[in-house]
Tab-separated table of C-alpha atoms in Angstrom:
chain	number	residue	atom	x	y	z
B	28	PRO	CA	-127.591	-8.456	61.202
B	29	PRO	CA	-124.785	-8.471	58.941
B	30	PRO	CA	-125.105	-8.547	55.281
B	31	PRO	CA	-125.297	-11.862	53.265
B	32	VAL	CA	-121.847	-13.395	52.448
B	33	SER	CA	-121.969	-13.763	48.738
B	34	ILE	CA	-120.153	-16.903	47.534
B	35	SER	CA	-118.304	-16.835	44.302
B	36	THR	CA	-119.296	-19.696	42.111
B	37	SER	CA	-115.596	-20.684	41.940
B	38	ALA	CA	-115.801	-20.957	45.619
B	39	ARG	CA	-118.362	-23.716	45.395
B	40	GLN	CA	-117.020	-25.786	42.718
B	41	GLU	CA	-113.824	-25.502	44.595
B	42	MET	CA	-115.708	-26.405	47.730
B	43	ALA	CA	-117.795	-29.586	46.334
B	44	SER	CA	-114.359	-30.757	44.705
B	45	ARG	CA	-112.792	-30.964	48.411
B	46	ILE	CA	-115.786	-33.045	49.592
B	47	LEU	CA	-116.330	-34.772	46.562
B	48	SER	CA	-112.934	-35.579	46.337
B	49	ARG	CA	-112.824	-36.752	50.209
B	50	ARG	CA	-115.999	-38.921	49.451
B	51	ASN	CA	-115.062	-40.629	46.552
B	52	LEU	CA	-111.947	-41.837	44.883
B	53	LEU	CA	-112.644	-40.903	41.106
B	54	PRO	CA	-113.673	-37.268	41.824
B	55	PHE	CA	-110.170	-37.224	43.887
B	56	ILE	CA	-108.459	-38.974	40.722
B	57	GLN	CA	-110.016	-35.848	38.562
B	58	ARG	CA	-108.922	-33.489	41.201
B	59	MET	CA	-105.743	-34.073	41.544
B	60	ASN	CA	-105.384	-34.687	36.897
B	61	PRO	CA	-107.953	-33.012	35.361
B	62	LYS	CA	-107.052	-34.341	32.301
B	63	TYR	CA	-107.703	-37.901	33.520
B	64	MET	CA	-110.782	-39.321	31.425
B	65	ALA	CA	-112.246	-42.138	33.224
B	66	GLY	CA	-114.214	-45.151	31.121
B	67	TRP	CA	-117.214	-47.101	32.996
B	68	VAL	CA	-114.390	-49.470	34.053
B	69	HIS	CA	-112.407	-46.605	35.880
B	70	GLU	CA	-115.616	-46.063	37.807
B	71	ASP	CA	-116.261	-49.649	38.706
B	72	ILE	CA	-112.472	-50.003	39.956
B	73	CYS	CA	-113.052	-47.108	41.798
B	74	ARG	CA	-116.285	-48.561	43.528
B	75	ARG	CA	-114.383	-51.532	44.461
B	76	LEU	CA	-111.268	-49.609	45.529
B	77	GLU	CA	-113.595	-47.480	47.955
B	78	ARG	CA	-115.351	-50.513	49.168
B	79	PHE	CA	-111.790	-52.386	49.975
B	80	SER	CA	-110.751	-49.373	51.973
B	81	ASP	CA	-113.861	-49.548	54.360
B	82	ASP	CA	-113.677	-53.020	54.614
B	83	VAL	CA	-110.045	-52.412	55.094
B	84	ALA	CA	-110.639	-49.570	57.706
B	85	ALA	CA	-113.367	-52.375	59.444
B	86	GLY	CA	-110.643	-54.968	60.018
B	87	LEU	CA	-112.480	-57.149	57.699
B	88	SER	CA	-109.222	-58.100	55.403
B	89	PRO	CA	-110.495	-58.173	52.163
B	90	ARG	CA	-109.126	-59.442	49.059
B	91	LEU	CA	-109.689	-57.888	45.817
B	92	MET	CA	-107.738	-59.024	42.516
B	93	LEU	CA	-107.697	-56.293	39.497
B	94	LEU	CA	-107.338	-58.403	36.386
B	95	MET	CA	-106.996	-56.474	33.213
B	96	PRO	CA	-104.788	-56.169	29.917
B	97	PRO	CA	-101.554	-53.867	29.945
B	98	ARG	CA	-102.273	-50.130	29.532
B	99	HIS	CA	-105.771	-50.392	31.215
B	100	GLY	CA	-105.445	-47.792	33.660
B	101	LYS	CA	-105.156	-49.929	36.971
B	102	SER	CA	-102.151	-49.196	38.110
B	103	GLU	CA	-102.622	-45.329	37.467
B	104	VAL	CA	-105.775	-45.783	39.800
B	105	ALA	CA	-105.015	-48.619	42.058
B	106	SER	CA	-101.370	-48.330	42.935
B	107	LYS	CA	-100.794	-44.504	42.332
B	108	MET	CA	-104.086	-42.745	43.420
B	109	PHE	CA	-105.714	-45.175	45.617
B	110	PRO	CA	-102.841	-45.245	48.159
B	111	ALA	CA	-102.474	-41.517	48.468
B	112	TRP	CA	-107.043	-41.236	48.881
B	113	HIS	CA	-106.545	-44.470	51.747
B	114	LEU	CA	-104.060	-42.470	53.172
B	115	GLY	CA	-105.373	-39.512	53.160
B	116	HIS	CA	-108.841	-41.123	55.205
B	117	HIS	CA	-106.621	-43.712	57.290
B	118	PRO	CA	-103.155	-42.369	57.716
B	119	ASP	CA	-102.249	-45.016	60.537
B	120	HIS	CA	-102.297	-47.379	58.110
B	121	GLU	CA	-99.288	-49.035	56.493
B	122	ILE	CA	-99.509	-50.194	53.080
B	123	ILE	CA	-96.745	-52.459	51.211
B	124	ALA	CA	-96.717	-52.026	47.516
B	125	CYS	CA	-94.762	-55.131	45.589
B	126	SER	CA	-94.051	-54.735	41.431
B	127	TYR	CA	-91.465	-57.532	39.412
B	128	ASN	CA	-88.646	-55.612	40.679
B	129	ILE	CA	-87.853	-52.643	42.851
B	130	SER	CA	-87.777	-50.039	40.690
B	131	LEU	CA	-91.143	-49.974	39.216
B	132	ALA	CA	-92.304	-50.473	43.231
B	133	MET	CA	-90.594	-46.816	43.635
B	134	GLY	CA	-91.658	-45.399	40.341
B	135	PHE	CA	-95.517	-46.221	42.077
B	136	SER	CA	-94.101	-44.468	45.579
B	137	LYS	CA	-92.627	-41.445	43.843
B	138	LYS	CA	-95.928	-40.670	42.246
B	139	ILE	CA	-97.648	-41.369	45.539
B	140	LYS	CA	-95.473	-38.685	47.098
B	141	ALA	CA	-95.761	-36.302	44.831
B	142	LEU	CA	-99.477	-36.412	45.251
B	143	PHE	CA	-99.063	-35.634	48.934
B	144	ASP	CA	-96.730	-32.736	48.631
B	145	ASP	CA	-99.562	-31.178	45.537
B	146	PRO	CA	-101.277	-28.229	46.998
B	147	ALA	CA	-104.960	-29.700	45.847
B	148	TYR	CA	-104.718	-33.301	47.834
B	149	GLN	CA	-103.020	-31.066	50.985
B	150	THR	CA	-106.396	-29.281	50.715
B	151	VAL	CA	-108.378	-32.793	50.749
B	152	PHE	CA	-106.917	-34.069	53.507
B	153	GLU	CA	-104.715	-33.528	56.259
B	154	ALA	CA	-102.328	-35.924	56.052
B	155	ARG	CA	-98.278	-35.349	55.345
B	156	LEU	CA	-95.367	-36.832	54.479
B	157	ASN	CA	-92.951	-37.057	57.529
B	158	PRO	CA	-89.912	-34.775	56.724
B	159	ASP	CA	-87.765	-37.082	58.721
B	160	ASN	CA	-88.577	-40.250	56.859
B	161	ARG	CA	-89.499	-39.250	52.671
B	162	SER	CA	-86.781	-42.061	50.992
B	163	THR	CA	-88.281	-43.530	47.770
B	164	GLU	CA	-88.347	-46.911	49.293
B	165	GLU	CA	-89.920	-46.491	52.834
B	166	TRP	CA	-91.634	-43.339	53.546
B	167	ALA	CA	-94.074	-42.372	56.685
B	168	ILE	CA	-97.061	-40.295	57.330
B	169	HIS	CA	-96.172	-37.256	60.203
B	170	GLY	CA	-97.329	-37.830	63.644
B	171	ASN	CA	-99.044	-40.749	62.326
B	172	THR	CA	-97.831	-44.456	62.460
B	173	GLY	CA	-98.926	-45.258	59.064
B	174	GLY	CA	-96.396	-44.956	55.224
B	175	TYR	CA	-95.607	-46.896	52.827
B	176	VAL	CA	-93.068	-49.676	51.671
B	177	ALA	CA	-92.300	-50.350	48.169
B	178	ALA	CA	-90.180	-53.452	47.213
B	179	GLY	CA	-89.804	-55.887	43.954
B	180	VAL	CA	-91.079	-59.504	44.805
B	181	GLY	CA	-88.901	-61.433	46.761
B	182	GLY	CA	-87.695	-58.193	48.300
B	183	GLY	CA	-87.306	-57.541	51.909
B	184	ILE	CA	-90.867	-57.255	53.829
B	185	THR	CA	-90.291	-59.593	56.087
B	186	GLY	CA	-90.989	-58.382	59.207
B	187	LYS	CA	-93.058	-55.480	58.374
B	188	GLY	CA	-96.652	-55.181	58.448
B	189	ALA	CA	-99.179	-53.886	56.080
B	190	HIS	CA	-103.425	-52.937	56.261
B	191	VAL	CA	-102.855	-53.111	52.495
B	192	LEU	CA	-100.487	-54.790	50.332
B	193	THR	CA	-100.457	-54.336	46.521
B	194	ILE	CA	-99.292	-56.553	44.271
B	195	ASP	CA	-98.875	-54.568	40.769
B	196	ASP	CA	-97.181	-56.458	37.924
B	197	PRO	CA	-95.488	-59.159	39.659
B	198	ILE	CA	-94.293	-61.043	36.315
B	199	LYS	CA	-92.307	-59.047	33.921
B	200	ASN	CA	-93.246	-60.653	30.582
B	201	ALA	CA	-94.918	-63.323	28.657
B	202	GLU	CA	-91.464	-65.333	29.097
B	203	GLU	CA	-91.924	-65.027	32.870
B	204	ALA	CA	-95.177	-65.744	33.032
B	205	ASP	CA	-94.860	-69.189	30.510
B	206	SER	CA	-91.867	-70.370	33.115
B	207	ALA	CA	-93.394	-72.764	35.544
B	208	VAL	CA	-89.799	-72.235	37.390
B	209	THR	CA	-90.862	-68.263	37.672
B	210	ARG	CA	-94.489	-68.372	38.766
B	211	GLU	CA	-93.565	-71.590	41.488
B	212	GLY	CA	-90.913	-69.054	42.870
B	213	LEU	CA	-93.526	-65.930	42.513
B	214	TRP	CA	-96.066	-68.708	43.985
B	215	ASP	CA	-93.337	-69.725	46.983
B	216	TRP	CA	-92.947	-66.122	47.885
B	217	TYR	CA	-96.750	-64.915	48.077
């Protein structure tokens, strides 16, 4: 028989990281950003998003609202990292991401596209960007039917479908939030 193969500690750690990153969102986030420091609320958000992802895949049409003050990490987890993780599992799913303006939504899109191009992502998931459809506003998954559309509130998403629709910061500031006209317009759009 051949001699037993010795696997280095670093190789074991890498394999464990890949397996955990595929299985759970928080290890994925920490793999993609080793400096990420998660608190209990981020752990909770990740668990909720994992359950949401499973429910979407099961065709249950779930709803999830994450309401937190600014600068508490909800956009980093839910609007930047989660779409890459979810599409890694479900490359045929379509995601539409909306924000108060197209610029913010496209910023999320750029971050997600950078994750797809990162070798750390590519060792966890097989999903790749379609080289012929990589605009920041709308892109697709190579060899699959899934993809991503970024839009501003009120923007053109009519006729587009989504397995996952995210609305992150639909109102720009307190002045708009205090405006009954703005709130009514947002509700009509929704």
